[in-house]
Amino acid sequence: MNFTWFGSAYDPGDVPYRLTVLVQITGSLVLAAGVSRAFHDGDLRVITLGYVVSRTALAALWLRAARSDTARRRTALRFAGGVTVCQAGWIALLALPDAARLPGIAVLVVAELAVPVWAQSAGMTPWHPRHIAERYELFTLIVIGELVAAVTVAVRGAFDRHHGVGPLYAVAAGGLVTAFAMWWLYFSRPAHTLLATTHRAHRRRFGWAYGHYLIFASAAAEGAGLAAYADHVTLGPAVPAAGVGAAVTVPAAVFLTAVWAVHLRPHQRTAAEWLPYPLTACAILLGTWSPAPALATGALLVVLIAVDSAARR
């Protein structure tokens, strides 16, 4: 997200810039390689290394901006300094005992989120509403695509080891419809119109940007939940059925609520337009106890799309 806003303000495209982006990509790949080790073994060294490499490269870009854009030098230096201090914190976290790591992670997450707010309070960098909206839309598409890929892999593996295909068809159909509905709802209203008008103020702009954390995370969690439910169907109840059902319904409800609150609610003027969204989110949560939570979730989202389209007409 930070790189998106930097790219909207400063996008030189010269050789140093491109090489710095290559370093950021490399750091992201190292981070991805360390995810399994971090969650399975509690070893945070690789994931921290990748993150620090990526973010330190971004700090270098902000230093270039500080040198070139004298009018906004204070803002750029705040970005560079804040990001660098946070990376020192992540490295120091590795030396803490295991019991102190989770609170330390929480503190550093808050610090990372606070850096842009603190930096932009010294003066707002330039940005283009349509460019920002396009970047966020593309990332949303990527995450929804990962959802489809996760469901495909999970259902394919489940079919290989299970002969009762009825429940698996329900998971596959529900996952496909849910992904389609998530795409439909997110792209039902243009984001750039908000960013160009009512959301140019700091408070509303940061709310829109940070609200997308919930959108991205819940879309990714939906794919994981559908994969877990496919395993539940074929491998048996490692946890109660309601627990696995919640892995499907809770992310979908969070996604719907976040998209509505961040992305759609500012467009809506009447109760007939906005009320179906929280009601559908509650109904999806109740679907946790249904025999086919994935199918119930997809069906409820399709009904919401129909109601919303009718209300808009």
Tab-separated table of C-alpha atoms in Angstrom:
chain	number	residue	atom	x	y	z
A	1	MET	CA	0.000	0.000	0.000
A	2	ASN	CA	2.812	2.406	0.861
A	3	PHE	CA	4.488	1.688	-2.460
A	4	THR	CA	1.196	2.336	-4.272
A	5	TRP	CA	0.907	5.801	-2.767
A	6	PHE	CA	4.591	6.473	-3.432
A	7	GLY	CA	4.160	5.391	-7.055
A	8	SER	CA	1.208	7.738	-7.480
A	9	ALA	CA	3.287	10.643	-6.155
A	10	TYR	CA	6.723	9.854	-7.614
A	11	ASP	CA	7.147	7.387	-10.474
A	12	PRO	CA	10.378	8.337	-12.254
A	13	GLY	CA	10.897	5.065	-14.117
A	14	ASP	CA	14.666	5.573	-14.346
A	15	VAL	CA	17.314	2.898	-13.765
A	16	PRO	CA	17.822	3.456	-9.981
A	17	TYR	CA	14.058	3.373	-9.452
A	18	ARG	CA	13.636	0.127	-11.409
A	19	LEU	CA	16.538	-1.537	-9.604
A	20	THR	CA	15.060	-0.510	-6.254
A	21	VAL	CA	11.736	-2.052	-7.275
A	22	LEU	CA	13.633	-5.247	-8.128
A	23	VAL	CA	15.028	-5.262	-4.577
A	24	GLN	CA	11.500	-4.851	-3.216
A	25	ILE	CA	10.251	-7.783	-5.299
A	26	THR	CA	13.173	-9.885	-4.071
A	27	GLY	CA	12.320	-9.035	-0.475
A	28	SER	CA	8.697	-10.040	-1.081
A	29	LEU	CA	9.791	-13.413	-2.460
A	30	VAL	CA	12.052	-14.020	0.545
A	31	LEU	CA	9.181	-13.083	2.859
A	32	ALA	CA	6.870	-15.542	1.084
A	33	ALA	CA	9.489	-18.268	1.411
A	34	GLY	CA	9.583	-17.741	5.171
A	35	VAL	CA	5.830	-17.894	5.835
A	36	SER	CA	5.676	-21.660	6.333
A	37	ARG	CA	8.677	-21.655	8.655
A	38	ALA	CA	7.206	-18.797	10.680
A	39	PHE	CA	3.839	-20.467	11.254
A	40	HIS	CA	4.978	-24.079	11.630
A	41	ASP	CA	8.233	-23.635	13.539
A	42	GLY	CA	7.949	-20.150	15.020
A	43	ASP	CA	11.118	-19.151	13.142
A	44	LEU	CA	10.696	-15.491	12.144
A	45	ARG	CA	14.182	-14.940	10.722
A	46	VAL	CA	13.469	-15.511	7.026
A	47	ILE	CA	10.133	-13.677	6.974
A	48	THR	CA	11.703	-10.749	8.847
A	49	LEU	CA	14.656	-10.630	6.454
A	50	GLY	CA	12.373	-10.457	3.434
A	51	TYR	CA	10.194	-7.771	4.965
A	52	VAL	CA	13.143	-5.636	6.059
A	53	VAL	CA	14.760	-5.857	2.603
A	54	SER	CA	11.536	-4.801	0.893
A	55	ARG	CA	10.748	-1.948	3.257
A	56	THR	CA	14.299	-0.630	3.443
A	57	ALA	CA	14.279	-0.340	-0.344
A	58	LEU	CA	11.115	1.729	-0.056
A	59	ALA	CA	12.814	3.985	2.511
A	60	ALA	CA	15.583	4.547	-0.035
A	61	LEU	CA	12.976	5.691	-2.560
A	62	TRP	CA	11.600	8.180	-0.047
A	63	LEU	CA	15.117	9.543	0.453
A	64	ARG	CA	15.365	10.105	-3.301
A	65	ALA	CA	12.040	11.924	-3.177
A	66	ALA	CA	13.278	14.081	-0.280
A	67	ARG	CA	16.302	15.120	-2.314
A	68	SER	CA	14.260	16.002	-5.394
A	69	ASP	CA	11.005	17.414	-3.994
A	70	THR	CA	12.114	20.238	-1.721
A	71	ALA	CA	8.525	21.400	-1.107
A	72	ARG	CA	7.624	18.049	0.484
A	73	ARG	CA	11.060	17.126	1.862
A	74	ARG	CA	9.835	16.991	5.442
A	75	THR	CA	7.097	14.509	4.537
A	76	ALA	CA	9.456	12.292	2.556
A	77	LEU	CA	12.058	12.306	5.349
A	78	ARG	CA	9.379	11.330	7.846
A	79	PHE	CA	8.428	8.398	5.632
A	80	ALA	CA	12.049	7.305	5.261
A	81	GLY	CA	12.835	7.711	8.960
A	82	GLY	CA	9.640	6.084	10.197
A	83	VAL	CA	9.989	3.071	7.912
A	84	THR	CA	13.649	2.632	8.894
A	85	VAL	CA	12.919	2.766	12.629
A	86	CYS	CA	10.170	0.168	12.192
A	87	GLN	CA	12.593	-2.161	10.391
A	88	ALA	CA	15.057	-1.810	13.261
A	89	GLY	CA	12.183	-2.817	15.530
A	90	TRP	CA	11.450	-5.972	13.506
A	91	ILE	CA	15.109	-6.981	13.715
A	92	ALA	CA	15.178	-6.341	17.473
A	93	LEU	CA	12.035	-8.450	17.820
A	94	LEU	CA	14.044	-11.547	16.880
A	95	ALA	CA	16.047	-11.210	20.102
A	96	LEU	CA	12.968	-11.140	22.357
A	97	PRO	CA	11.784	-14.269	24.200
A	98	ASP	CA	8.849	-16.124	22.649
A	99	ALA	CA	6.371	-14.815	25.224
A	100	ALA	CA	7.135	-11.201	24.277
A	101	ARG	CA	7.001	-11.661	20.515
A	102	LEU	CA	3.239	-11.431	19.996
A	103	PRO	CA	2.881	-8.143	21.927
A	104	GLY	CA	5.964	-6.868	20.078
A	105	ILE	CA	4.414	-7.745	16.730
A	106	ALA	CA	1.217	-5.897	17.679
A	107	VAL	CA	3.182	-2.772	18.630
A	108	LEU	CA	5.168	-2.827	15.389
A	109	VAL	CA	2.055	-3.330	13.247
A	110	VAL	CA	0.516	-0.242	14.846
A	111	ALA	CA	3.773	1.650	14.284
A	112	GLU	CA	3.896	0.664	10.607
A	113	LEU	CA	0.303	1.818	10.119
A	114	ALA	CA	1.014	5.077	11.926
A	115	VAL	CA	4.006	6.070	9.772
A	116	PRO	CA	1.989	7.296	6.745
A	117	VAL	CA	-0.454	9.208	8.978
A	118	TRP	CA	2.419	10.897	10.826
A	119	ALA	CA	4.381	11.602	7.663
A	120	GLN	CA	1.466	13.051	5.698
A	121	SER	CA	0.594	15.362	8.579
A	122	ALA	CA	3.679	17.363	7.567
A	123	GLY	CA	2.236	17.912	4.086
A	124	MET	CA	0.343	15.698	1.675
A	125	THR	CA	2.225	14.196	-1.249
A	126	PRO	CA	0.564	14.441	-4.685
A	127	TRP	CA	-1.589	11.520	-5.797
A	128	HIS	CA	-3.993	10.626	-8.581
A	129	PRO	CA	-7.427	9.267	-7.574
A	130	ARG	CA	-7.909	7.076	-10.633
A	131	HIS	CA	-4.381	5.639	-10.341
A	132	ILE	CA	-4.838	4.799	-6.643
A	133	ALA	CA	-8.241	3.232	-7.265
A	134	GLU	CA	-6.850	1.120	-10.110
A	135	ARG	CA	-3.989	-0.208	-7.943
A	136	TYR	CA	-6.374	-1.233	-5.164
A	137	GLU	CA	-8.789	-2.781	-7.657
A	138	LEU	CA	-6.024	-4.829	-9.253
A	139	PHE	CA	-4.860	-6.117	-5.891
A	140	THR	CA	-8.426	-7.076	-5.002
A	141	LEU	CA	-8.654	-9.024	-8.258
A	142	ILE	CA	-5.406	-10.819	-7.458
A	143	VAL	CA	-6.629	-11.860	-4.005
A	144	ILE	CA	-9.994	-13.062	-5.354
A	145	GLY	CA	-8.074	-15.010	-7.996
A	146	GLU	CA	-6.038	-16.628	-5.221
A	147	LEU	CA	-9.320	-17.569	-3.571
A	148	VAL	CA	-10.414	-19.410	-6.719
A	149	ALA	CA	-7.004	-21.104	-7.001
A	150	ALA	CA	-7.118	-22.257	-3.374
A	151	VAL	CA	-10.577	-23.750	-3.787
A	152	THR	CA	-9.548	-25.456	-7.035
A	153	VAL	CA	-6.526	-27.126	-5.445
A	154	ALA	CA	-8.457	-28.150	-2.332
A	155	VAL	CA	-11.420	-29.615	-4.200
A	156	ARG	CA	-9.192	-31.412	-6.699
A	157	GLY	CA	-7.246	-33.026	-3.877
A	158	ALA	CA	-10.480	-33.910	-2.116
A	159	PHE	CA	-11.892	-35.603	-5.209
A	160	ASP	CA	-8.730	-37.705	-5.442
A	161	ARG	CA	-9.309	-39.214	-2.015
A	162	HIS	CA	-13.093	-39.248	-1.656
A	163	HIS	CA	-15.925	-40.861	-3.605
A	164	GLY	CA	-18.926	-39.091	-2.099
A	165	VAL	CA	-18.932	-36.122	-4.441
A	166	GLY	CA	-22.175	-34.415	-3.361
A	167	PRO	CA	-20.749	-32.316	-0.495
A	168	LEU	CA	-17.670	-31.499	-2.583
A	169	TYR	CA	-19.833	-30.217	-5.420
A	170	ALA	CA	-21.524	-27.960	-2.870
A	171	VAL	CA	-18.147	-26.611	-1.713
A	172	ALA	CA	-16.955	-26.063	-5.289
A	173	ALA	CA	-20.185	-24.416	-6.431
A	174	GLY	CA	-20.426	-22.285	-3.298
A	175	GLY	CA	-16.808	-21.168	-3.615
A	176	LEU	CA	-17.206	-20.239	-7.272
A	177	VAL	CA	-20.403	-18.273	-6.685
A	178	THR	CA	-18.927	-16.574	-3.610
A	179	ALA	CA	-15.830	-15.462	-5.527
A	180	PHE	CA	-17.991	-14.167	-8.380
A	181	ALA	CA	-20.250	-12.282	-5.963
A	182	MET	CA	-17.275	-10.752	-4.152
A	183	TRP	CA	-15.952	-9.487	-7.470
A	184	TRP	CA	-19.375	-8.150	-8.470
A	185	LEU	CA	-19.958	-6.295	-5.221
A	186	TYR	CA	-16.512	-4.717	-5.027
A	187	PHE	CA	-16.677	-3.409	-8.586
A	188	SER	CA	-20.327	-2.337	-8.485
A	189	ARG	CA	-19.363	1.279	-7.783
A	190	PRO	CA	-16.293	3.213	-9.015
A	191	ALA	CA	-13.794	3.978	-6.275
A	192	HIS	CA	-12.078	6.856	-8.046
A	193	THR	CA	-15.209	9.032	-7.842
A	194	LEU	CA	-14.985	8.916	-4.035
A	195	LEU	CA	-11.248	9.585	-3.980
A	196	ALA	CA	-11.623	12.524	-6.345
A	197	THR	CA	-14.408	14.169	-4.327
A	198	THR	CA	-15.437	13.369	-0.754
A	199	HIS	CA	-12.331	11.337	0.170
A	200	ARG	CA	-9.587	13.836	-0.592
A	201	ALA	CA	-9.519	14.841	3.086
A	202	HIS	CA	-6.918	13.059	5.244
A	203	ARG	CA	-9.349	11.301	7.566
A	204	ARG	CA	-11.556	9.805	4.882
A	205	ARG	CA	-8.659	8.967	2.570
A	206	PHE	CA	-6.803	7.018	5.264
A	207	GLY	CA	-10.019	5.289	6.296
A	208	TRP	CA	-10.581	4.118	2.731
A	209	ALA	CA	-6.974	2.962	2.302
A	210	TYR	CA	-6.624	1.140	5.619
A	211	GLY	CA	-10.122	-0.315	5.350
A	212	HIS	CA	-8.826	-2.328	2.416
A	213	TYR	CA	-6.693	-4.353	4.829
A	214	LEU	CA	-9.924	-6.041	5.923
A	215	ILE	CA	-10.993	-6.521	2.305
A	216	PHE	CA	-7.701	-8.117	1.247
A	217	ALA	CA	-7.349	-10.253	4.378
A	218	SER	CA	-10.930	-11.527	4.405
A	219	ALA	CA	-10.814	-12.435	0.701
A	220	ALA	CA	-7.642	-14.444	1.306
A	221	ALA	CA	-9.151	-16.029	4.433
A	222	GLU	CA	-12.212	-17.068	2.448
A	223	GLY	CA	-10.031	-19.193	0.177
A	224	ALA	CA	-8.354	-20.786	3.194
A	225	GLY	CA	-11.732	-21.431	4.811
A	226	LEU	CA	-13.151	-23.119	1.729
A	227	ALA	CA	-10.035	-25.295	1.489
A	228	ALA	CA	-10.420	-26.229	5.164
A	229	TYR	CA	-14.061	-27.137	4.614
A	230	ALA	CA	-13.128	-29.364	1.669
A	231	ASP	CA	-10.672	-31.172	3.960
A	232	HIS	CA	-13.376	-31.444	6.606
A	233	VAL	CA	-15.686	-33.151	4.107
A	234	THR	CA	-13.108	-35.731	3.080
A	235	LEU	CA	-10.880	-36.255	6.113
A	236	GLY	CA	-13.477	-36.135	8.841
A	237	PRO	CA	-14.247	-33.759	11.713
A	238	ALA	CA	-10.904	-32.648	13.142
A	239	VAL	CA	-12.915	-29.777	14.651
A	240	PRO	CA	-16.694	-29.381	15.090
A	241	ALA	CA	-18.638	-28.710	11.903
A	242	ALA	CA	-19.661	-25.254	13.111
A	243	GLY	CA	-16.011	-24.326	13.562
A	244	VAL	CA	-15.172	-25.256	9.988
A	245	GLY	CA	-18.352	-23.577	8.777
A	246	ALA	CA	-17.242	-20.375	10.501
A	247	ALA	CA	-14.008	-20.536	8.500
A	248	VAL	CA	-16.217	-20.050	5.421
A	249	THR	CA	-18.881	-17.671	6.684
A	250	VAL	CA	-16.919	-15.284	8.923
A	251	PRO	CA	-14.451	-14.141	6.201
A	252	ALA	CA	-17.330	-13.677	3.760
A	253	ALA	CA	-19.250	-11.582	6.303
A	254	VAL	CA	-16.145	-9.500	7.073
A	255	PHE	CA	-15.486	-8.959	3.357
A	256	LEU	CA	-19.075	-7.894	2.734
A	257	THR	CA	-19.107	-5.545	5.724
A	258	ALA	CA	-15.741	-3.995	4.835
A	259	VAL	CA	-16.649	-3.484	1.161
A	260	TRP	CA	-19.933	-1.929	2.177
A	261	ALA	CA	-18.490	0.372	4.847
A	262	VAL	CA	-15.394	1.480	2.927
A	263	HIS	CA	-16.392	1.266	-0.685
A	264	LEU	CA	-20.168	1.393	-1.140
A	265	ARG	CA	-21.817	3.142	1.820
A	266	PRO	CA	-20.703	6.664	0.754
A	267	HIS	CA	-22.607	6.170	-2.520
A	268	GLN	CA	-25.833	5.096	-0.826
A	269	ARG	CA	-28.479	7.609	0.170
A	270	THR	CA	-31.527	5.583	1.261
A	271	ALA	CA	-32.145	2.732	3.703
A	272	ALA	CA	-33.321	0.565	0.806
A	273	GLU	CA	-29.819	0.847	-0.638
A	274	TRP	CA	-27.685	0.245	2.455
A	275	LEU	CA	-29.789	-1.903	4.799
A	276	PRO	CA	-29.522	-5.163	2.776
A	277	TYR	CA	-25.745	-5.257	3.324
A	278	PRO	CA	-25.596	-5.612	7.141
A	279	LEU	CA	-28.669	-7.877	7.049
A	280	THR	CA	-26.963	-10.174	4.541
A	281	ALA	CA	-23.771	-10.227	6.615
A	282	CYS	CA	-25.802	-11.383	9.634
A	283	ALA	CA	-27.576	-14.012	7.536
A	284	ILE	CA	-24.222	-15.325	6.279
A	285	LEU	CA	-23.028	-15.722	9.864
A	286	LEU	CA	-26.174	-17.711	10.669
A	287	GLY	CA	-25.274	-19.954	7.720
A	288	THR	CA	-22.381	-21.260	9.830
A	289	TRP	CA	-24.758	-23.921	11.175
A	290	SER	CA	-26.236	-24.875	7.793
A	291	PRO	CA	-25.402	-28.253	6.186
A	292	ALA	CA	-23.609	-26.479	3.303
A	293	PRO	CA	-22.193	-23.133	4.517
A	294	ALA	CA	-20.290	-22.437	1.289
A	295	LEU	CA	-23.403	-22.870	-0.830
A	296	ALA	CA	-25.485	-20.836	1.624
A	297	THR	CA	-22.927	-18.018	1.555
A	298	GLY	CA	-22.874	-17.901	-2.239
A	299	ALA	CA	-26.675	-17.982	-2.456
A	300	LEU	CA	-27.088	-15.137	0.037
A	301	LEU	CA	-24.572	-12.983	-1.826
A	302	VAL	CA	-26.402	-13.597	-5.105
A	303	VAL	CA	-29.677	-12.539	-3.480
A	304	LEU	CA	-27.946	-9.373	-2.211
A	305	ILE	CA	-26.726	-8.569	-5.720
A	306	ALA	CA	-30.254	-8.944	-7.078
A	307	VAL	CA	-31.727	-6.749	-4.339
A	308	ASP	CA	-29.038	-4.116	-4.747
A	309	SER	CA	-29.503	-3.990	-8.517
A	310	ALA	CA	-33.246	-3.583	-8.097
A	311	ALA	CA	-32.801	-0.812	-5.508
A	312	ARG	CA	-30.396	1.079	-7.769
A	313	ARG	CA	-32.801	0.873	-10.706
